[in-house]
Amino acid sequence: MEHVRHDLSAYLDGALAPARRSEVDAHLGSCAACRASFAELRATVRLIAASPAAVPSRRLVPALAPRANWLRPLRSFSAVAAGMFVLAFMASATLDTGFRMGGGRAGTASLATGGGAAQPASAPRPESAGVPGAAGSPGPQLTETQRSSAAFQVSPTPKAAGEAAADAALPRTDQGVAGAAGPQRAIDAPDPLRLGPSPWFWLALAALCAVLALLTHRRLRAH
Amino acid sequence: MSDQASDERIEKARRGDARAFEALLAEHAERVYAHVARILGAGPEAEDVVQDACISAWRSIASFEGTSFRAWLFRIATNRAIDVVRARRRRGDLPLEPDESEEETWAEPVAGGPQLEDLAADREAMRQVEAALARLPAEQRTVVVLRDVEGFDYEEIARITATELGTVKSRIHRGRLAVRNALVTQGWKGASG
């Protein structure tokens, strides 16, 4: 009996002519040795197919299309702008904080030298001082910042400081009398010495530019 | 990627659209590299061959008239890889091709070892398969990989490697047999049938 081992690969791949395929079929039905060889070959093919593929260490597709030349300067510009906005944020935040702290001290100092008229503002807290109008209903309480801001507006002369202190105390008395909780004049007054927009505005711009720089960088890297 | 989208890209690339061609290359480049790495060994040389093949394909895309871009790209890359193999042979880095008219031999399995069918999850076995493939003559290894890993049929392989169909058939069979013999001599048992 003639073995068919030589044709087993082509048989496995369906690459034999129909007549030869029938012959191999018939032979495999009756020859255990060729059947075993066929099974080994099939297992070998599966192992080869499962062998791991190498992975390239770099990009293989060459850059054939012309690149967008404006991406590079855009990346540089947005990176620099992001840095400048961070600086602006830091400067703005520092000035803002310094102003608030310095403003608070100046207000207290000027109020302290304001004589008798300044007494209500430099005196202990209104609720503990027993302001007559506040006894019946608790008027709105000023935060430390609001008090210092209100006081800062009137610091130039002791006289003005005294008036401001009186103004600051006035709503409490008024509200105490009227029993209403309306907004205070000192809270609503805009801060005249704030430098530009809020520091968070600069930080938001910095973040925006940083994202833009990152995106353009990634796009350039992809090319 | 659908065949239709690929066909559109091929058409655009033939009209000179470099971006469409880059997208086409990106679909196939890693597989082509894996194939070339199996012929030459993984590393910068195989990567250079793939990049050269990509550039060469771009230069001749206008003349592409085949039905399979993938087979065409594999043909260009395979030819370049085989050129490198021949250059190595000329330098004496590789042995000459064995005589293909030699009688085929089937090594006898050793009783008691694991069956070949059970080896797919065995790392050591996979290393042996890779080593056995690496020991095959480059031309044999090329057709075995094109058939068993990439799934090209015999006619496509004959076109890719520019060889006769009978030669392809014979090389595939001998290559598989060599890998099977390498595994069997390592103690793995052939199937019982």
GROMACS .gro file of C-alpha atoms in nm:
model
  416
    1MET     CA    1   0.000   0.000   0.000
    2GLU     CA    2   0.146   0.336  -0.102
    3HIS     CA    3   0.142   0.598   0.176
    4VAL     CA    4   0.019   0.950   0.109
    5ARG     CA    5   0.236   1.143   0.355
    6HIS     CA    6   0.384   1.363   0.084
    7ASP     CA    7   0.041   1.500  -0.004
    8LEU     CA    8  -0.084   1.552   0.349
    9SER     CA    9  -0.003   1.924   0.369
   10ALA     CA   10  -0.179   2.000   0.042
   11TYR     CA   11  -0.468   1.778   0.153
   12LEU     CA   12  -0.487   1.970   0.479
   13ASP     CA   13  -0.498   2.301   0.287
   14GLY     CA   14  -0.754   2.183   0.035
   15ALA     CA   15  -0.499   2.232  -0.242
   16LEU     CA   16  -0.521   1.889  -0.404
   17ALA     CA   17  -0.698   1.818  -0.728
   18PRO     CA   18  -1.037   1.650  -0.666
   19ALA     CA   19  -0.926   1.310  -0.796
   20ARG     CA   20  -0.614   1.303  -0.579
   21ARG     CA   21  -0.813   1.425  -0.283
   22SER     CA   22  -1.048   1.130  -0.314
   23GLU     CA   23  -0.753   0.891  -0.321
   24VAL     CA   24  -0.603   1.045  -0.006
   25ASP     CA   25  -0.944   1.031   0.163
   26ALA     CA   26  -0.972   0.663   0.089
   27HIS     CA   27  -0.618   0.592   0.204
   28LEU     CA   28  -0.659   0.776   0.534
   29GLY     CA   29  -0.967   0.567   0.602
   30SER     CA   30  -0.764   0.252   0.594
   31CYS     CA   31  -0.409   0.355   0.707
   32ALA     CA   32  -0.360   0.433   1.076
   33ALA     CA   33   0.002   0.548   1.025
   34CYS     CA   34  -0.095   0.810   0.766
   35ARG     CA   35  -0.386   0.917   0.984
   36ALA     CA   36  -0.144   0.973   1.272
   37SER     CA   37   0.093   1.167   1.044
   38PHE     CA   38  -0.196   1.379   0.925
   39ALA     CA   39  -0.300   1.459   1.284
   40GLU     CA   40   0.058   1.556   1.371
   41LEU     CA   41   0.082   1.782   1.072
   42ARG     CA   42  -0.245   1.949   1.160
   43ALA     CA   43  -0.127   2.003   1.518
   44THR     CA   44   0.201   2.147   1.389
   45VAL     CA   45   0.013   2.394   1.168
   46ARG     CA   46  -0.189   2.509   1.470
   47LEU     CA   47   0.128   2.560   1.670
   48ILE     CA   48   0.291   2.761   1.391
   49ALA     CA   49  -0.022   2.974   1.359
   50ALA     CA   50  -0.015   3.042   1.733
   51SER     CA   51   0.349   3.150   1.738
   52PRO     CA   52   0.374   3.505   1.875
   53ALA     CA   53   0.417   3.797   1.637
   54ALA     CA   54   0.701   4.045   1.680
   55VAL     CA   55   0.599   4.402   1.757
   56PRO     CA   56   0.787   4.693   1.598
   57SER     CA   57   0.968   4.933   1.828
   58ARG     CA   58   0.890   5.237   1.614
   59ARG     CA   59   0.635   5.376   1.375
   60LEU     CA   60   0.668   5.193   1.044
   61VAL     CA   61   0.447   5.400   0.815
   62PRO     CA   62   0.664   5.674   0.669
   63ALA     CA   63   0.528   6.029   0.658
   64LEU     CA   64   0.430   6.065   0.294
   65ALA     CA   65   0.175   6.347   0.313
   66PRO     CA   66   0.288   6.707   0.362
   67ARG     CA   67   0.256   6.806   0.726
   68ALA     CA   68   0.062   7.099   0.868
   69ASN     CA   69   0.340   7.354   0.923
   70TRP     CA   70   0.128   7.573   1.149
   71LEU     CA   71   0.108   7.307   1.419
   72ARG     CA   72   0.461   7.357   1.545
   73PRO     CA   73   0.438   7.734   1.614
   74LEU     CA   74   0.090   7.684   1.759
   75ARG     CA   75   0.231   7.432   2.005
   76SER     CA   76   0.512   7.669   2.108
   77PHE     CA   77   0.279   7.967   2.136
   78SER     CA   78   0.022   7.786   2.348
   79ALA     CA   79   0.292   7.640   2.576
   80VAL     CA   80   0.444   7.984   2.633
   81ALA     CA   81   0.101   8.140   2.681
   82ALA     CA   82   0.012   7.871   2.936
   83GLY     CA   83   0.326   7.957   3.132
   84MET     CA   84   0.252   8.330   3.120
   85PHE     CA   85  -0.104   8.280   3.236
   86VAL     CA   86   0.022   8.072   3.527
   87LEU     CA   87   0.250   8.361   3.621
   88ALA     CA   88  -0.039   8.602   3.585
   89PHE     CA   89  -0.247   8.378   3.809
   90MET     CA   90   0.025   8.368   4.074
   91ALA     CA   91   0.079   8.744   4.060
   92SER     CA   92  -0.290   8.817   4.070
   93ALA     CA   93  -0.351   8.573   4.355
   94THR     CA   94  -0.057   8.714   4.553
   95LEU     CA   95  -0.168   9.075   4.507
   96ASP     CA   96  -0.525   8.985   4.587
   97THR     CA   97  -0.430   8.804   4.907
   98GLY     CA   98  -0.178   9.073   5.007
   99PHE     CA   99  -0.431   9.344   4.943
  100ARG     CA  100  -0.694   9.174   5.154
  101MET     CA  101  -0.454   9.113   5.442
  102GLY     CA  102  -0.294   9.459   5.417
  103GLY     CA  103  -0.634   9.621   5.373
  104GLY     CA  104  -0.767   9.454   5.684
  105ARG     CA  105  -0.481   9.581   5.899
  106ALA     CA  106  -0.501   9.934   5.755
  107GLY     CA  107  -0.869   9.949   5.826
  108THR     CA  108  -0.825   9.837   6.182
  109ALA     CA  109  -0.539  10.083   6.236
  110SER     CA  110  -0.728  10.375   6.095
  111LEU     CA  111  -1.036  10.286   6.289
  112ALA     CA  112  -0.832  10.259   6.606
  113THR     CA  113  -0.712  10.618   6.559
  114GLY     CA  114  -1.057  10.742   6.469
  115GLY     CA  115  -1.144  10.874   6.820
  116GLY     CA  116  -1.492  10.853   6.958
  117ALA     CA  117  -1.663  10.824   6.620
  118ALA     CA  118  -1.469  10.506   6.542
  119GLN     CA  119  -1.570  10.331   6.855
  120PRO     CA  120  -1.858  10.124   6.721
  121ALA     CA  121  -1.641   9.948   6.458
  122SER     CA  122  -1.336   9.895   6.682
  123ALA     CA  123  -1.548   9.784   6.971
  124PRO     CA  124  -1.621   9.416   7.035
  125ARG     CA  125  -1.845   9.230   6.791
  126PRO     CA  126  -2.191   9.383   6.761
  127GLU     CA  127  -2.378   9.079   6.883
  128SER     CA  128  -2.169   9.065   7.200
  129ALA     CA  129  -2.160   9.445   7.241
  130GLY     CA  130  -2.529   9.463   7.291
  131VAL     CA  131  -2.611   9.711   7.014
  132PRO     CA  132  -2.956   9.833   7.102
  133GLY     CA  133  -3.113   9.769   6.764
  134ALA     CA  134  -2.968   9.419   6.743
  135ALA     CA  135  -3.118   9.302   7.063
  136GLY     CA  136  -3.460   9.219   6.922
  137SER     CA  137  -3.361   9.053   6.596
  138PRO     CA  138  -3.014   8.935   6.489
  139GLY     CA  139  -2.899   9.154   6.202
  140PRO     CA  140  -2.673   9.021   5.925
  141GLN     CA  141  -2.322   8.958   6.050
  142LEU     CA  142  -2.025   9.081   5.851
  143THR     CA  143  -1.745   8.841   5.776
  144GLU     CA  144  -1.390   8.947   5.854
  145THR     CA  145  -1.320   9.017   5.489
  146GLN     CA  146  -1.634   9.218   5.444
  147ARG     CA  147  -1.559   9.421   5.752
  148SER     CA  148  -1.202   9.490   5.646
  149SER     CA  149  -1.316   9.576   5.294
  150ALA     CA  150  -1.576   9.814   5.423
  151ALA     CA  151  -1.326   9.970   5.659
  152PHE     CA  152  -1.060  10.004   5.389
  153GLN     CA  153  -1.277  10.230   5.181
  154VAL     CA  154  -1.266  10.501   5.443
  155SER     CA  155  -0.911  10.492   5.566
  156PRO     CA  156  -0.761  10.824   5.438
  157THR     CA  157  -0.849  11.043   5.739
  158PRO     CA  158  -0.953  10.971   6.092
  159LYS     CA  159  -1.269  11.168   6.030
  160ALA     CA  160  -1.365  10.967   5.724
  161ALA     CA  161  -1.278  10.650   5.910
  162GLY     CA  162  -1.515  10.748   6.178
  163GLU     CA  163  -1.789  10.809   5.922
  164ALA     CA  164  -1.727  10.476   5.759
  165ALA     CA  165  -1.742  10.304   6.092
  166ALA     CA  166  -2.066  10.475   6.156
  167ASP     CA  167  -2.187  10.367   5.809
  168ALA     CA  168  -2.083  10.011   5.878
  169ALA     CA  169  -2.271  10.014   6.202
  170LEU     CA  170  -2.574  10.190   6.053
  171PRO     CA  171  -2.738   9.899   5.873
  172ARG     CA  172  -2.733   9.689   6.186
  173THR     CA  173  -2.916   9.962   6.370
  174ASP     CA  174  -3.151  10.023   6.079
  175GLN     CA  175  -3.221   9.657   6.033
  176GLY     CA  176  -3.251   9.614   6.402
  177VAL     CA  177  -3.519   9.878   6.402
  178ALA     CA  178  -3.688   9.769   6.085
  179GLY     CA  179  -3.635   9.400   6.153
  180ALA     CA  180  -3.543   9.345   5.784
  181ALA     CA  181  -3.245   9.146   5.649
  182GLY     CA  182  -3.165   9.354   5.340
  183PRO     CA  183  -2.820   9.363   5.176
  184GLN     CA  184  -2.560   9.589   5.322
  185ARG     CA  185  -2.410   9.879   5.136
  186ALA     CA  186  -2.053   9.783   5.230
  187ILE     CA  187  -2.095   9.427   5.093
  188ASP     CA  188  -2.235   9.546   4.762
  189ALA     CA  189  -1.964   9.805   4.705
  190PRO     CA  190  -1.714   9.690   4.437
  191ASP     CA  191  -1.359   9.634   4.544
  192PRO     CA  192  -1.182   9.933   4.388
  193LEU     CA  193  -0.824   9.804   4.417
  194ARG     CA  194  -0.863   9.449   4.273
  195LEU     CA  195  -0.607   9.391   3.997
  196GLY     CA  196  -0.782   9.280   3.674
  197PRO     CA  197  -1.017   8.983   3.668
  198SER     CA  198  -1.026   8.710   3.930
  199PRO     CA  199  -0.705   8.502   3.964
  200TRP     CA  200  -0.908   8.196   3.862
  201PHE     CA  201  -0.965   8.358   3.525
  202TRP     CA  202  -0.588   8.348   3.459
  203LEU     CA  203  -0.567   7.992   3.580
  204ALA     CA  204  -0.850   7.887   3.349
  205LEU     CA  205  -0.672   8.052   3.055
  206ALA     CA  206  -0.350   7.874   3.153
  207ALA     CA  207  -0.530   7.539   3.162
  208LEU     CA  208  -0.688   7.608   2.824
  209CYS     CA  209  -0.353   7.690   2.665
  210ALA     CA  210  -0.190   7.387   2.826
  211VAL     CA  211  -0.457   7.159   2.680
  212LEU     CA  212  -0.409   7.319   2.338
  213ALA     CA  213  -0.032   7.273   2.362
  214LEU     CA  214  -0.078   6.909   2.462
  215LEU     CA  215  -0.318   6.839   2.177
  216THR     CA  216  -0.095   6.996   1.914
  217HIS     CA  217   0.204   6.813   2.059
  218ARG     CA  218   0.024   6.479   2.036
  219ARG     CA  219  -0.085   6.555   1.682
  220LEU     CA  220   0.272   6.635   1.584
  221ARG     CA  221   0.400   6.321   1.755
  222ALA     CA  222   0.142   6.111   1.570
  223HIS     CA  223   0.284   6.238   1.242
  224MET     CA  224  -1.188   4.842   0.808
  225SER     CA  225  -1.439   4.733   0.543
  226ASP     CA  226  -1.333   4.623   0.196
  227GLN     CA  227  -1.526   4.913   0.049
  228ALA     CA  228  -1.340   5.167   0.261
  229SER     CA  229  -1.012   5.004   0.167
  230ASP     CA  230  -1.104   5.012  -0.201
  231GLU     CA  231  -1.184   5.383  -0.174
  232ARG     CA  232  -0.851   5.448  -0.011
  233ILE     CA  233  -0.672   5.250  -0.280
  234GLU     CA  234  -0.846   5.454  -0.547
  235LYS     CA  235  -0.758   5.780  -0.368
  236ALA     CA  236  -0.399   5.666  -0.323
  237ARG     CA  237  -0.373   5.582  -0.691
  238ARG     CA  238  -0.480   5.938  -0.765
  239GLY     CA  239  -0.197   6.063  -0.543
  240ASP     CA  240  -0.367   6.103  -0.203
  241ALA     CA  241  -0.077   6.039   0.035
  242ARG     CA  242  -0.296   6.045   0.346
  243ALA     CA  243  -0.521   5.774   0.208
  244PHE     CA  244  -0.214   5.569   0.131
  245GLU     CA  245  -0.073   5.620   0.481
  246ALA     CA  246  -0.403   5.499   0.622
  247LEU     CA  247  -0.383   5.191   0.402
  248LEU     CA  248  -0.030   5.121   0.516
  249ALA     CA  249  -0.128   5.166   0.879
  250GLU     CA  250  -0.382   4.885   0.839
  251HIS     CA  251  -0.117   4.637   0.730
  252ALA     CA  252   0.221   4.758   0.852
  253GLU     CA  253   0.233   4.565   1.179
  254ARG     CA  254   0.137   4.235   1.015
  255VAL     CA  255   0.391   4.294   0.742
  256TYR     CA  256   0.653   4.365   1.007
  257ALA     CA  257   0.567   4.046   1.196
  258HIS     CA  258   0.609   3.853   0.871
  259VAL     CA  259   0.940   4.017   0.783
  260ALA     CA  260   1.061   3.967   1.140
  261ARG     CA  261   0.995   3.595   1.103
  262ILE     CA  262   1.214   3.591   0.794
  263LEU     CA  263   1.496   3.817   0.915
  264GLY     CA  264   1.454   3.820   1.291
  265ALA     CA  265   1.295   4.105   1.483
  266GLY     CA  266   1.485   4.432   1.504
  267PRO     CA  267   1.586   4.749   1.322
  268GLU     CA  268   1.678   4.566   1.002
  269ALA     CA  269   1.326   4.420   0.971
  270GLU     CA  270   1.178   4.762   1.051
  271ASP     CA  271   1.391   4.924   0.781
  272VAL     CA  272   1.279   4.662   0.531
  273VAL     CA  273   0.913   4.736   0.608
  274GLN     CA  274   0.964   5.112   0.578
  275ASP     CA  275   1.149   5.068   0.249
  276ALA     CA  276   0.869   4.846   0.126
  277CYS     CA  277   0.613   5.113   0.221
  278ILE     CA  278   0.801   5.382   0.031
  279SER     CA  279   0.848   5.153  -0.264
  280ALA     CA  280   0.476   5.072  -0.262
  281TRP     CA  281   0.391   5.444  -0.259
  282ARG     CA  282   0.614   5.504  -0.560
  283SER     CA  283   0.446   5.230  -0.758
  284ILE     CA  284   0.087   5.257  -0.633
  285ALA     CA  285  -0.022   5.413  -0.962
  286SER     CA  286   0.061   5.087  -1.137
  287PHE     CA  287  -0.119   4.869  -0.882
  288GLU     CA  288  -0.389   4.677  -1.063
  289GLY     CA  289  -0.426   4.370  -0.847
  290THR     CA  290  -0.726   4.280  -0.638
  291SER     CA  291  -0.549   4.248  -0.303
  292PHE     CA  292  -0.351   4.542  -0.170
  293ARG     CA  293  -0.243   4.328   0.124
  294ALA     CA  294  -0.094   4.056  -0.098
  295TRP     CA  295   0.076   4.324  -0.308
  296LEU     CA  296   0.231   4.487  -0.001
  297PHE     CA  297   0.341   4.148   0.133
  298ARG     CA  298   0.501   4.072  -0.203
  299ILE     CA  299   0.707   4.391  -0.198
  300ALA     CA  300   0.814   4.337   0.163
  301THR     CA  301   0.887   3.967   0.113
  302ASN     CA  302   1.104   4.036  -0.191
  303ARG     CA  303   1.303   4.292   0.004
  304ALA     CA  304   1.343   4.056   0.298
  305ILE     CA  305   1.460   3.776   0.071
  306ASP     CA  306   1.709   4.017  -0.088
  307VAL     CA  307   1.850   4.081   0.259
  308VAL     CA  308   1.870   3.705   0.321
  309ARG     CA  309   2.060   3.657  -0.005
  310ALA     CA  310   2.297   3.939   0.084
  311ARG     CA  311   2.362   3.770   0.418
  312ARG     CA  312   2.427   3.445   0.238
  313ARG     CA  313   2.674   3.610   0.005
  314ARG     CA  314   2.856   3.745   0.308
  315GLY     CA  315   2.860   3.394   0.452
  316ASP     CA  316   2.634   3.482   0.745
  317LEU     CA  317   2.383   3.213   0.648
  318PRO     CA  318   2.427   2.855   0.519
  319LEU     CA  319   2.327   2.774   0.162
  320GLU     CA  320   1.978   2.645   0.092
  321PRO     CA  321   1.946   2.267   0.134
  322ASP     CA  322   1.875   2.051  -0.169
  323GLU     CA  323   1.495   2.037  -0.200
  324SER     CA  324   1.502   1.709  -0.388
  325GLU     CA  325   1.611   1.526  -0.074
  326GLU     CA  326   1.385   1.252   0.055
  327GLU     CA  327   1.152   1.372   0.328
  328THR     CA  328   1.194   1.214   0.668
  329TRP     CA  329   0.945   1.170   0.951
  330ALA     CA  330   1.112   1.147   1.290
  331GLU     CA  331   0.971   0.877   1.515
  332PRO     CA  332   0.781   1.012   1.815
  333VAL     CA  333   0.902   0.922   2.162
  334ALA     CA  334   0.643   0.746   2.371
  335GLY     CA  335   0.529   0.914   2.690
  336GLY     CA  336   0.569   1.280   2.593
  337PRO     CA  337   0.281   1.526   2.564
  338GLN     CA  338   0.078   1.520   2.247
  339LEU     CA  339   0.137   1.787   1.986
  340GLU     CA  340  -0.225   1.899   2.008
  341ASP     CA  341  -0.179   1.989   2.373
  342LEU     CA  342   0.117   2.219   2.322
  343ALA     CA  343  -0.050   2.542   2.210
  344ALA     CA  344  -0.060   2.676   2.566
  345ASP     CA  345   0.288   2.550   2.648
  346ARG     CA  346   0.541   2.836   2.645
  347GLU     CA  347   0.837   2.607   2.612
  348ALA     CA  348   0.670   2.438   2.316
  349MET     CA  349   0.606   2.777   2.154
  350ARG     CA  350   0.973   2.865   2.199
  351GLN     CA  351   1.061   2.537   2.030
  352VAL     CA  352   0.827   2.617   1.744
  353GLU     CA  353   0.988   2.958   1.699
  354ALA     CA  354   1.334   2.805   1.713
  355ALA     CA  355   1.235   2.537   1.463
  356LEU     CA  356   1.093   2.802   1.229
  357ALA     CA  357   1.409   3.008   1.264
  358ARG     CA  358   1.619   2.708   1.160
  359LEU     CA  359   1.424   2.660   0.837
  360PRO     CA  360   1.579   2.791   0.517
  361ALA     CA  361   1.446   3.144   0.459
  362GLU     CA  362   1.249   3.055   0.145
  363GLN     CA  363   1.081   2.764   0.324
  364ARG     CA  364   1.011   2.971   0.632
  365THR     CA  365   0.861   3.245   0.418
  366VAL     CA  366   0.602   3.024   0.251
  367VAL     CA  367   0.515   2.840   0.574
  368VAL     CA  368   0.449   3.171   0.750
  369LEU     CA  369   0.255   3.311   0.453
  370ARG     CA  370   0.034   3.002   0.461
  371ASP     CA  371  -0.002   2.910   0.828
  372VAL     CA  372   0.017   3.253   0.991
  373GLU     CA  373  -0.108   3.493   0.725
  374GLY     CA  374  -0.353   3.254   0.562
  375PHE     CA  375  -0.267   3.319   0.195
  376ASP     CA  376  -0.363   3.041  -0.044
  377TYR     CA  377  -0.108   2.858  -0.255
  378GLU     CA  378  -0.168   3.066  -0.569
  379GLU     CA  379  -0.126   3.393  -0.379
  380ILE     CA  380   0.192   3.263  -0.218
  381ALA     CA  381   0.325   3.165  -0.560
  382ARG     CA  382   0.261   3.524  -0.679
  383ILE     CA  383   0.406   3.684  -0.365
  384THR     CA  384   0.726   3.480  -0.377
  385ALA     CA  385   0.741   3.465  -0.758
  386THR     CA  386   0.784   3.087  -0.754
  387GLU     CA  387   0.609   2.791  -0.916
  388LEU     CA  388   0.300   2.649  -0.750
  389GLY     CA  389   0.468   2.307  -0.717
  390THR     CA  390   0.765   2.467  -0.540
  391VAL     CA  391   0.532   2.644  -0.298
  392LYS     CA  392   0.351   2.317  -0.222
  393SER     CA  393   0.675   2.133  -0.163
  394ARG     CA  394   0.828   2.408   0.056
  395ILE     CA  395   0.520   2.435   0.274
  396HIS     CA  396   0.515   2.061   0.331
  397ARG     CA  397   0.886   2.035   0.406
  398GLY     CA  398   0.878   2.335   0.633
  399ARG     CA  399   0.592   2.198   0.839
  400LEU     CA  400   0.757   1.859   0.853
  401ALA     CA  401   1.081   2.013   0.978
  402VAL     CA  402   0.894   2.192   1.260
  403ARG     CA  403   0.707   1.872   1.345
  404ASN     CA  404   1.033   1.674   1.351
  405ALA     CA  405   1.198   1.938   1.572
  406LEU     CA  406   0.916   1.908   1.825
  407VAL     CA  407   0.908   1.528   1.812
  408THR     CA  408   1.282   1.503   1.871
  409GLN     CA  409   1.234   1.727   2.177
  410GLY     CA  410   1.022   1.451   2.328
  411TRP     CA  411   0.674   1.552   2.223
  412LYS     CA  412   0.457   1.271   2.109
  413GLY     CA  413   0.282   1.263   1.776
  414ALA     CA  414  -0.091   1.232   1.764
  415SER     CA  415  -0.246   0.892   1.787
  416GLY     CA  416  -0.468   0.968   1.494
   0.00000   0.00000   0.00000
